[in-house]
């Protein structure tokens, strides 16, 4: 399932290495398997893509097959394609595998079945609880001691075997990897085969249900650790501890507590945990759009997404930076990752910005600041948009309609900040002879926009998002044949299938832990407790509540991907905003926007670090500069809260007035954020711009008139401005 990232081809070998190293920090490095392992993983990847395209285009699968097959293939591929880590991690997996082997062997050799094995554990535990450990060891330990003893010889074999395989065949799975892949496959197959019976006996699970749940839950946590590291996994473990030790916690978050068995069964074999909302949204919507993005890029659309912004904006002041903003909007509309978006378009735009006079840290900051806007822009808003539709009960077409205006405001803000920054430094546009002609670009590449049009039109007609993605993907293959250089034959289609399937694994690996977190919150009632806490701290102030949620999103973003951060905050924080009177969709939009902040806000800011790697600049300086260009990220949630018409809640006149005011306010905000209108603003001019920005955002003709008058006053006060020579952007 190898994938050569064509977007990096224009970088030097040194810069390409920096970017790849950074991306590997964001997600653990994937094995480049070969031989039989390549055949197996490629076959599973193709099965996933073809099966779910068939389900979206023709005949949907039953619930247990729809969720179960996706979880099964994803988890097996993760164990086969992602190594456990260093020597210590490999050793830990060897011991875990030895324990699994011991359970499996003793269940059939020492007991009649796995159910009897687990039943004996229950008897031992109950005797320990009521009669003491010595009594339990004397009377009820029995064959369990042999189960424990078997771990030693199995570990003695697995430890050296895995270490040798990891050294000798580092691009192939170890014995433990294969064993755990088989183990999780058996657990998921049990869930699929017993789906109806599990629903029937919910709350009265048998011993085998409990054993399967415990093993499945442990392996689900390991899958997340392999791909995303310890941060999110530790949060999942802490949530399990929260569920276990509820009575011993501080009163404000205390609950009655649950046994580990109860937690495991609730979080694995029901549809409230691993097979819950995250798995459902991924299998139903998200993976289909990830597949679509792979096919669209393979069809040659990437070049069009760069050439069109070049032709349109390249000549204006700071042209390359404006190209970055527009191309990021285009790339972001089909990309699920701010880092991937930064790399894809930044490989072209960041070197151009540096050549135009922007200092490296500024060039490296503008691209990620623009790239995160792709998460807001329809038709593909990333996984969060589909989760929002599921959580609010609104159609995804409605979510798109509500999201497009605020997304365009975000790009408008970055565009004007870039414009004022370029004017501030005296930077001019690119020479006309170096740019493509926009007529030629449209004439030769206009059809690349058709797949996005197809998605939008079909969803507006009432088709499901999955069905729209299916037909848009088919159109990518057909449209690639317009130009003989981009035609997709069997080889290119196979490569797109492999790229698409591989790109789903990172977000798919979060299913288990997110299921644990969301399921535990639901089981313990933590969502309501958190809402009460926010309301008590905010003192019924919407502004303070949003500020607290912004802080929570920043803290959560230190170790959690943005989609996971949104889902966790949606479960915890939206009820608090609702209690303060905010409509549910506005609450979700507030949380969704704030959850994106970790991509550009130090100390994490992985998207900004990716831009720094390409620009060859200091990552921290780039991160803070990127935050400077992304300030609209923190303003828009306030618009959602205080101006309902921004989310189309109002009459046509109110909506039109709100957006007219928002456009004026966003332009003024760009000048305020950059400290420049016709020249660098003085303190009193900057304060006047701040007042004007506030008035312009408030949607009345009176406040707009006063705000425009203040901006005009500042413009007149800066009439002494002189054109400065081109200078490096600071």
XYZ file of C-alpha atoms in Angstrom:
730
model
C 0.000 0.000 0.000
C 2.836 2.308 -0.768
C 2.020 5.825 -1.722
C 4.356 8.297 -3.257
C 3.303 11.777 -2.337
C 3.531 13.706 -5.541
C 2.994 16.973 -3.706
C 6.520 16.690 -2.268
C 8.258 16.156 -5.583
C 9.050 19.841 -6.059
C 10.930 20.074 -2.752
C 14.619 19.540 -2.276
C 15.703 16.224 -0.801
C 16.504 17.920 2.528
C 13.140 19.705 2.760
C 11.294 16.575 1.698
C 13.015 14.644 4.494
C 12.007 17.304 7.050
C 8.366 17.170 5.998
C 8.254 13.388 6.023
C 9.865 13.282 9.483
C 7.273 15.735 10.791
C 4.379 13.781 9.312
C 5.774 10.636 10.921
C 5.673 12.406 14.278
C 2.014 13.193 13.715
C 1.230 9.586 12.846
C 3.536 6.662 13.428
C 5.533 5.496 10.416
C 3.847 2.856 8.329
C 5.588 -0.314 7.215
C 6.430 -0.726 3.543
C 5.413 -4.362 3.380
C 6.356 -6.607 0.462
C 5.687 -10.102 -0.826
C 2.761 -12.023 0.691
C 2.146 -9.286 3.264
C 1.756 -6.736 0.461
C -0.691 -9.030 -1.323
C -2.703 -9.534 1.860
C -2.851 -5.867 2.905
C -3.512 -4.668 -0.644
C -6.281 -7.232 -0.994
C -7.903 -6.133 2.265
C -7.598 -2.487 1.207
C -9.234 -3.196 -2.146
C -11.980 -5.194 -0.440
C -12.733 -2.255 1.848
C -12.906 0.290 -0.984
C -14.942 -1.853 -3.377
C -17.322 -3.165 -0.711
C -18.192 0.263 0.655
C -18.460 1.825 -2.788
C -20.855 -0.985 -3.700
C -22.849 -0.298 -0.545
C -22.990 3.437 -1.286
C -23.842 3.053 -4.951
C -26.077 0.009 -5.088
C -27.046 -2.035 -2.025
C -26.326 -1.060 1.584
C -25.107 -3.756 3.965
C -26.873 -4.742 7.173
C -25.822 -2.834 10.294
C -23.608 -5.568 11.734
C -21.809 -6.098 8.413
C -21.624 -2.382 7.613
C -19.907 -1.548 10.905
C -18.212 -4.863 11.600
C -16.400 -5.338 8.291
C -15.059 -1.781 8.380
C -13.792 -2.164 11.947
C -12.350 -5.608 11.176
C -10.403 -4.562 8.061
C -9.188 -1.320 9.642
C -7.959 -2.945 12.844
C -6.292 -5.866 11.037
C -4.520 -3.499 8.623
C -3.259 -1.379 11.521
C -1.705 -4.400 13.249
C -0.094 -5.548 9.997
C 1.069 -2.151 8.725
C 2.027 -0.232 11.885
C 4.879 -1.555 14.059
C 4.574 -1.653 17.823
C 7.498 0.740 18.275
C 10.950 0.315 19.798
C 12.431 -2.665 21.618
C 10.487 -2.013 24.825
C 7.177 -1.714 22.964
C 7.891 -4.871 20.967
C 8.717 -6.667 24.219
C 5.462 -5.506 25.775
C 3.518 -6.790 22.779
C 5.320 -10.135 23.054
C 4.162 -10.511 26.657
C 0.617 -9.450 25.750
C 0.621 -11.982 22.911
C 1.899 -14.668 25.274
C -0.993 -13.888 27.621
C -3.495 -14.128 24.751
C -1.984 -17.439 23.658
C -2.164 -18.748 27.200
C -5.842 -17.793 27.478
C -6.627 -19.381 24.119
C -4.765 -22.625 24.751
C -5.963 -23.118 28.335
C -9.574 -22.326 27.353
C -9.663 -25.467 25.234
C -7.078 -27.733 26.895
C -7.749 -27.039 30.579
C -11.375 -25.921 30.313
C -14.186 -26.986 28.023
C -14.512 -23.554 26.408
C -13.499 -19.893 26.750
C -16.819 -19.287 28.522
C -15.959 -21.872 31.201
C -12.490 -20.326 31.548
C -13.977 -16.912 32.240
C -16.614 -18.436 34.500
C -13.821 -19.852 36.671
C -12.302 -16.365 36.889
C -15.644 -15.054 38.160
C -15.873 -17.791 40.788
C -12.329 -17.024 41.967
C -13.076 -13.299 42.140
C -16.301 -13.771 44.107
C -14.596 -16.079 46.619
C -11.793 -13.537 47.018
C -14.342 -10.772 47.590
C -16.390 -12.619 50.217
C -13.957 -15.102 51.847
C -10.543 -13.591 51.238
C -7.635 -14.240 48.898
C -6.251 -17.257 50.751
C -9.593 -19.069 50.535
C -9.896 -18.243 46.836
C -6.373 -19.498 46.106
C -6.967 -22.691 48.066
C -10.336 -23.679 46.602
C -11.063 -21.866 43.344
C -7.749 -21.088 41.629
C -7.528 -24.555 40.084
C -6.511 -24.604 36.449
C -6.180 -20.816 36.413
C -2.690 -21.237 37.886
C -1.737 -23.253 34.801
C -3.038 -20.441 32.609
C -0.691 -18.049 34.397
C 2.192 -20.493 34.248
C 1.743 -21.000 30.498
C 2.504 -17.322 29.945
C 6.147 -17.946 30.892
C 7.045 -20.478 28.169
C 4.989 -18.599 25.583
C 6.767 -15.359 26.496
C 10.122 -17.148 26.381
C 9.379 -17.985 22.748
C 7.650 -14.763 21.686
C 10.156 -12.297 23.144
C 13.259 -13.422 21.191
C 11.190 -14.327 18.119
C 9.609 -10.871 17.857
C 12.914 -9.087 18.477
C 14.621 -11.160 15.793
C 11.809 -10.614 13.283
C 11.761 -6.866 14.011
C 15.503 -6.659 13.291
C 15.705 -9.088 10.396
C 12.442 -8.248 8.609
C 11.653 -4.742 9.848
C 9.131 -4.163 7.038
C 7.128 -7.282 7.894
C 4.776 -7.891 10.836
C 6.154 -9.707 13.861
C 4.592 -12.884 15.250
C 2.835 -10.796 17.909
C 1.423 -8.447 15.272
C -0.051 -11.378 13.363
C -1.423 -12.943 16.541
C -3.094 -9.712 17.628
C -4.475 -9.113 14.129
C -6.010 -12.590 14.272
C -7.248 -11.928 17.803
C -9.057 -8.694 16.983
C -10.476 -10.302 13.831
C -11.995 -13.085 15.960
C -13.446 -10.572 18.433
C -15.081 -8.516 15.672
C -16.339 -11.637 13.879
C -17.945 -12.704 17.159
C -19.682 -9.307 17.342
C -20.915 -9.650 13.754
C -22.166 -13.221 14.152
C -23.826 -12.585 17.529
C -25.173 -9.100 16.754
C -28.877 -9.822 17.213
C -28.331 -12.047 20.251
C -26.087 -9.418 21.867
C -28.847 -6.848 21.499
C -31.343 -9.323 22.957
C -29.273 -10.038 26.067
C -27.995 -6.470 26.600
C -27.401 -5.988 30.320
C -27.335 -9.760 30.907
C -24.214 -10.710 28.957
C -22.827 -14.212 29.316
C -19.252 -15.092 30.257
C -18.077 -15.364 26.646
C -19.501 -11.908 25.868
C -17.486 -10.503 28.760
C -14.247 -12.226 27.743
C -14.604 -11.051 24.131
C -15.321 -7.500 25.325
C -12.247 -7.330 27.560
C -9.877 -8.678 24.897
C -11.437 -6.489 22.195
C -11.195 -3.382 24.361
C -7.522 -3.950 25.210
C -6.612 -4.526 21.552
C -8.609 -1.434 20.499
C -6.503 0.697 22.844
C -3.325 -0.822 21.413
C -4.434 0.019 17.867
C -4.749 3.692 18.786
C -1.361 3.687 20.524
C 0.357 2.258 17.444
C -0.935 4.906 15.080
C -1.385 8.013 17.243
C 0.925 7.396 20.175
C 0.267 7.468 23.898
C -1.512 10.814 24.344
C -4.987 9.851 23.109
C -4.569 6.302 24.429
C -3.827 7.587 27.933
C -6.960 9.729 27.810
C -8.920 6.575 26.979
C -7.301 4.699 29.878
C -8.057 7.601 32.233
C -11.694 7.531 31.128
C -11.827 3.819 31.974
C -10.383 4.657 35.393
C -13.014 7.386 35.731
C -15.714 4.821 35.028
C -14.238 2.345 37.523
C -13.554 4.647 40.478
C -16.594 6.939 40.299
C -17.534 6.752 44.014
C -14.016 7.776 45.082
C -13.845 10.942 42.957
C -14.537 14.546 44.081
C -18.249 15.166 44.589
C -18.652 17.386 41.545
C -17.692 14.545 39.160
C -18.482 11.492 41.319
C -20.821 8.737 40.130
C -21.806 5.274 41.312
C -18.989 3.519 39.450
C -19.005 0.424 37.257
C -17.151 -2.871 37.250
C -14.566 -3.463 34.546
C -16.836 -6.167 33.086
C -19.722 -3.708 32.853
C -17.537 -1.077 31.239
C -16.014 -3.535 28.774
C -19.343 -4.956 27.610
C -20.911 -1.492 27.359
C -17.960 -0.168 25.370
C -17.258 -3.082 23.030
C -20.261 -5.256 22.232
C -22.928 -2.535 22.251
C -23.257 0.267 19.704
C -22.350 2.878 22.322
C -18.586 2.362 22.263
C -16.151 0.958 19.704
C -19.032 0.246 17.322
C -20.706 3.548 18.183
C -21.165 6.909 16.527
C -17.529 7.317 15.444
C -17.460 3.952 13.663
C -20.878 4.596 12.141
C -19.959 8.003 10.726
C -16.608 6.775 9.422
C -18.062 3.704 7.716
C -21.114 5.504 6.332
C -19.625 8.796 5.146
C -16.028 9.657 5.901
C -14.124 6.799 4.282
C -16.099 7.265 1.053
C -15.001 10.892 0.857
C -11.415 9.925 1.659
C -11.593 7.453 -1.227
C -13.046 10.217 -3.407
C -10.191 12.582 -2.507
C -7.627 9.965 -3.526
C -9.323 9.446 -6.899
C -9.692 13.197 -7.485
C -5.996 13.838 -6.883
C -5.055 10.843 -9.033
C -7.153 12.250 -11.875
C -4.849 15.289 -12.129
C -6.922 17.884 -10.267
C -4.001 18.936 -8.047
C -2.325 20.925 -10.802
C -5.583 22.735 -11.589
C -6.007 23.620 -7.893
C -2.651 25.419 -8.041
C -2.798 26.974 -11.523
C -6.216 28.610 -11.125
C -5.295 30.598 -7.963
C -1.971 31.512 -9.603
C -3.750 32.926 -12.622
C -6.349 34.788 -10.555
C -4.315 36.249 -7.672
C -0.645 35.933 -8.596
C -0.264 39.488 -9.909
C -1.671 41.302 -6.859
C 0.332 42.469 -3.834
C 1.696 39.442 -2.007
C 0.362 37.298 -4.843
C 1.939 33.963 -3.827
C 0.424 34.256 -0.346
C -3.020 34.900 -1.811
C -2.479 31.919 -4.084
C -1.824 29.895 -0.922
C -5.143 31.021 0.555
C -7.190 30.158 -2.539
C -5.402 26.877 -3.276
C -5.779 25.843 0.375
C -9.515 26.383 0.060
C -9.596 24.132 -3.012
C -7.317 21.440 -1.559
C -9.019 21.674 1.825
C -12.444 21.014 0.356
C -11.322 17.450 -0.466
C -8.719 16.860 2.280
C -9.370 15.513 5.757
C -6.070 16.670 7.263
C -4.715 20.162 7.824
C -1.192 18.735 7.722
C -1.802 16.953 4.410
C -3.364 20.138 3.058
C -0.378 22.215 4.190
C 2.042 19.817 2.527
C -0.013 19.390 -0.660
C -0.383 23.056 -1.544
C 2.501 24.363 0.574
C 5.058 22.421 -1.445
C 4.276 24.863 -4.269
C 3.193 28.046 -2.492
C 5.711 28.356 0.366
C 8.805 28.485 -1.903
C 6.948 31.019 -4.090
C 6.195 33.194 -1.053
C 9.841 33.129 -0.014
C 10.929 34.159 -3.512
C 8.402 37.017 -3.430
C 10.018 38.473 -0.299
C 8.156 36.910 2.605
C 10.466 35.794 5.385
C 10.531 32.007 5.873
C 8.550 31.963 9.122
C 5.819 34.117 7.551
C 5.653 31.985 4.408
C 5.529 28.853 6.551
C 2.758 30.351 8.712
C 0.378 31.586 6.012
C -0.114 28.163 4.429
C -1.287 26.293 7.582
C -3.396 29.288 8.631
C -5.249 28.985 5.331
C -5.192 25.182 5.301
C -7.271 24.686 8.438
C -10.093 26.533 6.695
C -10.601 23.448 4.562
C -12.258 21.787 7.560
C -15.015 24.417 7.368
C -15.562 24.583 3.616
C -18.139 22.339 1.905
C -18.683 20.072 0.140
C -16.232 18.000 2.235
C -15.719 19.426 5.718
C -13.784 16.489 7.112
C -15.078 13.895 9.539
C -16.334 16.560 11.934
C -18.984 17.764 9.494
C -20.487 14.291 9.207
C -20.329 13.823 12.977
C -22.164 17.119 13.372
C -24.933 15.913 11.074
C -25.233 12.696 13.087
C -25.238 14.467 16.463
C -27.690 17.220 15.519
C -30.050 15.086 13.453
C -29.732 17.501 10.525
C -28.915 16.344 7.021
C -25.351 16.845 5.828
C -26.740 19.026 3.020
C -28.129 21.356 5.699
C -24.790 21.378 7.526
C -23.076 22.326 4.240
C -25.526 25.160 3.654
C -24.977 26.553 7.143
C -21.187 26.166 6.990
C -20.343 27.712 3.630
C -20.828 31.364 4.659
C -18.663 31.254 7.807
C -16.008 29.265 5.896
C -15.801 31.944 3.204
C -15.534 34.598 5.915
C -12.553 32.725 7.346
C -10.763 32.637 3.995
C -11.658 36.296 3.440
C -10.006 37.178 6.755
C -6.783 35.318 5.922
C -6.813 36.817 2.400
C -6.999 40.397 3.694
C -4.492 39.761 6.478
C -2.101 38.527 3.799
C -2.919 41.591 1.671
C -2.215 44.031 4.504
C 0.961 42.145 5.449
C 2.209 42.402 1.863
C 1.355 46.117 1.673
C 3.020 46.650 5.031
C 6.263 45.193 3.675
C 6.011 46.692 0.209
C 5.770 43.310 -1.477
C 4.511 43.249 -5.043
C 2.907 40.496 -7.071
C 4.511 38.020 -9.420
C 5.427 39.106 -12.962
C 2.721 38.374 -15.505
C 4.972 36.323 -17.754
C 5.569 33.861 -14.888
C 1.867 33.172 -14.469
C -0.555 31.022 -16.443
C -3.390 32.716 -18.286
C -6.666 32.226 -16.426
C -8.567 31.652 -19.656
C -6.221 28.828 -20.628
C -6.389 27.306 -17.138
C -10.177 27.276 -17.166
C -10.345 26.038 -20.745
C -8.043 23.087 -20.075
C -9.063 22.216 -16.513
C -12.565 23.492 -15.752
C -13.919 19.960 -15.715
C -11.951 19.139 -12.543
C -14.575 21.136 -10.635
C -17.361 18.841 -11.849
C -16.886 16.129 -9.177
C -17.354 18.756 -6.447
C -20.407 20.098 -8.268
C -21.795 16.563 -8.546
C -21.392 15.996 -4.797
C -23.098 19.272 -3.944
C -25.976 18.897 -6.406
C -26.717 15.283 -5.491
C -26.815 16.039 -1.774
C -29.028 19.071 -2.344
C -31.332 16.756 -4.324
C -31.654 14.559 -1.250
C -29.183 11.791 -2.108
C -27.127 10.435 0.758
C -23.567 11.772 1.157
C -22.199 8.282 0.501
C -24.128 7.959 -2.753
C -22.949 11.421 -3.827
C -19.337 10.432 -3.090
C -19.764 7.246 -5.130
C -20.959 9.035 -8.269
C -18.381 11.811 -7.847
C -15.645 9.162 -7.699
C -16.965 7.524 -10.862
C -16.876 10.953 -12.521
C -13.201 11.381 -11.524
C -12.296 8.257 -13.489
C -14.347 9.372 -16.488
C -13.019 12.951 -16.469
C -9.403 11.805 -16.220
C -9.766 10.555 -19.804
C -10.268 14.095 -21.134
C -6.486 14.531 -21.067
C -4.374 11.600 -22.190
C -1.655 12.528 -19.660
C -4.004 11.999 -16.708
C -6.023 9.008 -17.893
C -6.753 6.500 -15.149
C -6.293 2.946 -16.333
C -6.319 -0.181 -14.148
C -2.894 0.667 -12.675
C -3.902 4.206 -11.659
C -7.258 3.045 -10.289
C -5.509 0.370 -8.212
C -3.075 2.987 -6.868
C -5.956 5.320 -5.970
C -7.696 2.453 -4.166
C -4.564 1.719 -2.137
C -3.943 5.388 -1.311
C -7.562 5.911 -0.320
C -7.676 2.854 1.936
C -4.371 3.732 3.585
C -5.541 7.292 4.237
C -8.487 5.972 6.267
C -6.335 4.095 8.769
C -5.208 7.049 10.869
C -8.693 8.281 11.669
C -9.979 4.698 11.807
C -7.466 3.878 14.528
C -9.192 6.379 16.821
C -12.490 4.454 16.795
C -11.716 2.330 19.827
C -10.498 5.085 22.119
C -13.128 7.585 21.012
C -15.732 4.904 21.649
C -14.309 4.450 25.147
C -14.319 8.192 25.859
C -17.777 8.973 24.481
C -19.298 5.771 25.853
C -17.927 6.397 29.342
C -19.180 9.986 29.308
C -22.645 8.723 28.378
C -22.600 5.851 30.877
C -21.521 8.001 33.832
C -23.563 11.118 33.044
C -20.369 13.187 32.852
C -21.824 15.349 30.082
C -24.462 16.816 32.383
C -21.945 17.273 35.202
C -19.572 19.127 32.862
C -22.448 21.330 31.676
C -23.302 22.214 35.281
C -19.635 22.986 35.981
C -19.307 25.294 32.958
C -22.537 27.114 33.812
C -21.479 27.606 37.430
C -18.043 28.925 36.409
C -19.460 31.118 33.638
C -22.139 32.618 35.853
C -24.711 32.448 33.040
C -22.372 34.418 30.746
C -22.229 33.060 27.194
C -18.950 34.889 26.551
C -17.215 33.340 29.562
C -18.623 29.908 28.698
C -17.201 30.114 25.169
C -13.883 31.255 26.644
C -13.812 28.232 28.964
C -14.609 25.902 26.069
C -11.837 27.527 24.013
C -9.373 26.811 26.835
C -10.643 23.233 27.089
C -10.206 22.768 23.336
C -6.617 24.018 23.524
C -5.808 21.640 26.388
C -7.536 18.735 24.670
C -5.728 19.556 21.440
C -2.374 18.897 23.117
C -2.872 15.172 22.625
C -6.056 14.553 20.657
C -6.697 14.846 16.889
C -9.116 17.626 15.959
C -11.971 15.262 15.015
C -11.684 13.470 18.341
C -11.437 16.809 20.164
C -14.633 17.991 18.471
C -16.568 14.837 19.328
C -15.461 14.881 22.971
C -16.271 18.583 23.356
C -19.568 18.128 21.530
C -20.629 15.541 24.104
C -19.363 17.613 27.038
C -19.769 21.280 26.115
C -22.745 21.602 23.761
C -25.243 20.791 26.563
C -23.756 23.671 28.581
C -24.173 26.094 25.686
C -27.700 24.798 25.153
C -28.532 25.450 28.802
C -27.406 29.048 28.263
C -29.883 29.405 25.410
C -27.746 28.660 22.356
C -29.435 26.540 19.636
C -27.909 23.083 19.254
C -26.466 23.689 15.776
C -24.858 26.954 16.908
C -23.350 25.145 19.902
C -21.889 22.473 17.650
C -20.466 25.084 15.273
C -18.828 26.922 18.185
C -17.206 23.714 19.409
C -16.238 22.551 15.900
C -14.402 25.782 15.116
C -12.623 25.967 18.455
C -11.525 22.329 18.152
C -9.423 23.227 15.096
C -7.131 25.508 17.087
C -4.533 22.861 17.974
C -3.348 22.764 14.356
C -1.985 26.311 14.549
C -1.693 27.117 18.255
C 1.628 26.402 20.041
C 2.871 24.235 21.623
C 1.346 21.555 19.345
C 0.454 23.288 16.023
C 1.429 20.336 13.815
C 0.143 22.009 10.650
C 2.315 25.037 11.406
C 5.286 22.751 12.054
C 4.695 21.185 8.634
C 4.789 24.653 7.085
C 7.983 25.419 9.016
C 9.594 22.222 7.724
C 8.930 23.244 4.118
C 9.946 26.875 4.715
C 13.092 25.974 6.656
C 12.027 28.273 9.501
C 11.874 28.071 13.277
C 8.807 25.928 14.160
C 7.837 27.911 17.248
C 8.128 31.277 15.536
C 6.153 29.890 12.608
C 3.474 28.571 14.976
C 2.953 31.911 16.696
C 2.892 33.697 13.342
C 0.360 31.193 12.019
C -1.843 31.901 15.019
C -1.631 35.592 14.130
C -3.053 34.901 10.662
C -5.753 32.583 12.084
C -7.375 34.939 14.571
C -10.716 34.628 12.794
C -10.823 31.112 14.235
C -11.668 32.670 17.603
C -13.939 35.447 16.320
C -16.371 33.326 14.288
C -17.639 31.305 17.304
C -18.723 34.621 18.832
C -20.661 35.404 15.667
C -22.404 32.021 15.951
C -23.365 32.820 19.544
C -24.500 36.416 19.196
C -25.646 36.777 15.567
C -28.046 33.902 14.745
C -28.443 35.055 11.132
C -24.838 33.983 10.425
C -26.215 30.431 10.623
C -29.205 31.391 8.466
C -31.525 31.717 11.473
C -33.700 34.646 10.464
C -35.422 36.345 7.566
C -33.716 36.882 4.218
C -33.218 40.540 5.151
C -31.639 39.648 8.503
C -29.332 37.094 6.892
C -28.303 39.502 4.142
C -27.650 42.269 6.666
C -25.650 39.923 8.898
C -23.373 38.822 6.066
C -22.982 42.341 4.672
C -21.885 43.471 8.127
C -19.679 40.405 8.607
C -17.843 41.019 5.327
C -17.147 44.639 6.279
C -16.163 43.598 9.791
C -13.828 40.879 8.508
C -11.976 43.312 6.238
C -11.620 45.773 9.115
C -10.542 42.917 11.383
C -7.776 42.070 8.907
C -6.431 45.610 9.175
C -6.750 45.487 12.966
C -4.963 42.134 13.246
C -2.082 43.223 11.009
C -1.847 46.750 12.454
C -1.935 48.250 8.963
C -4.394 50.086 6.718
C -2.424 52.480 4.523
C 0.610 52.387 6.787
C 1.461 50.959 10.212
C -1.255 52.011 12.631
C -0.478 54.132 15.653
C -1.986 53.180 19.000
C -4.977 55.522 18.756
C -5.600 54.449 15.140
C -5.472 50.804 16.147
C -7.994 51.409 18.935
C -10.285 53.195 16.484
C -10.054 50.218 14.117
C -10.985 47.947 17.023
C -14.127 49.969 17.716
C -14.940 50.051 13.997
C -14.529 46.276 13.702
C -16.918 45.661 16.591
C -19.513 48.038 15.140
C -19.198 46.609 11.635
C -19.772 43.064 12.849
C -23.001 44.104 14.572
C -25.664 43.706 11.876
C -27.483 47.034 11.732
C -27.206 49.816 9.175
C -26.549 52.322 11.955
C -23.568 50.447 13.387
C -22.295 49.702 9.869
C -22.476 53.390 8.998
C -20.644 54.458 12.145
C -18.055 51.705 11.686
C -17.411 52.672 8.062
C -17.093 56.300 9.100
C -14.452 55.372 11.683
C -12.527 53.308 9.103
C -12.730 56.257 6.705
C -11.417 58.507 9.475
C -8.426 56.223 10.045
C -7.872 56.068 6.279
C -7.848 59.889 6.180
C -5.541 60.053 9.215
C -3.084 57.873 7.292
C -3.094 60.109 4.212
C 0.594 60.764 4.838
C 1.364 57.112 3.982
C 4.182 56.621 1.495
C 4.823 53.584 -0.662
C 7.643 51.682 0.995
C 10.132 49.682 -1.027
C 9.825 45.931 -1.006
C 11.069 44.553 2.238
C 11.252 41.205 3.829
C 8.142 40.365 5.738
C 8.755 40.273 9.439
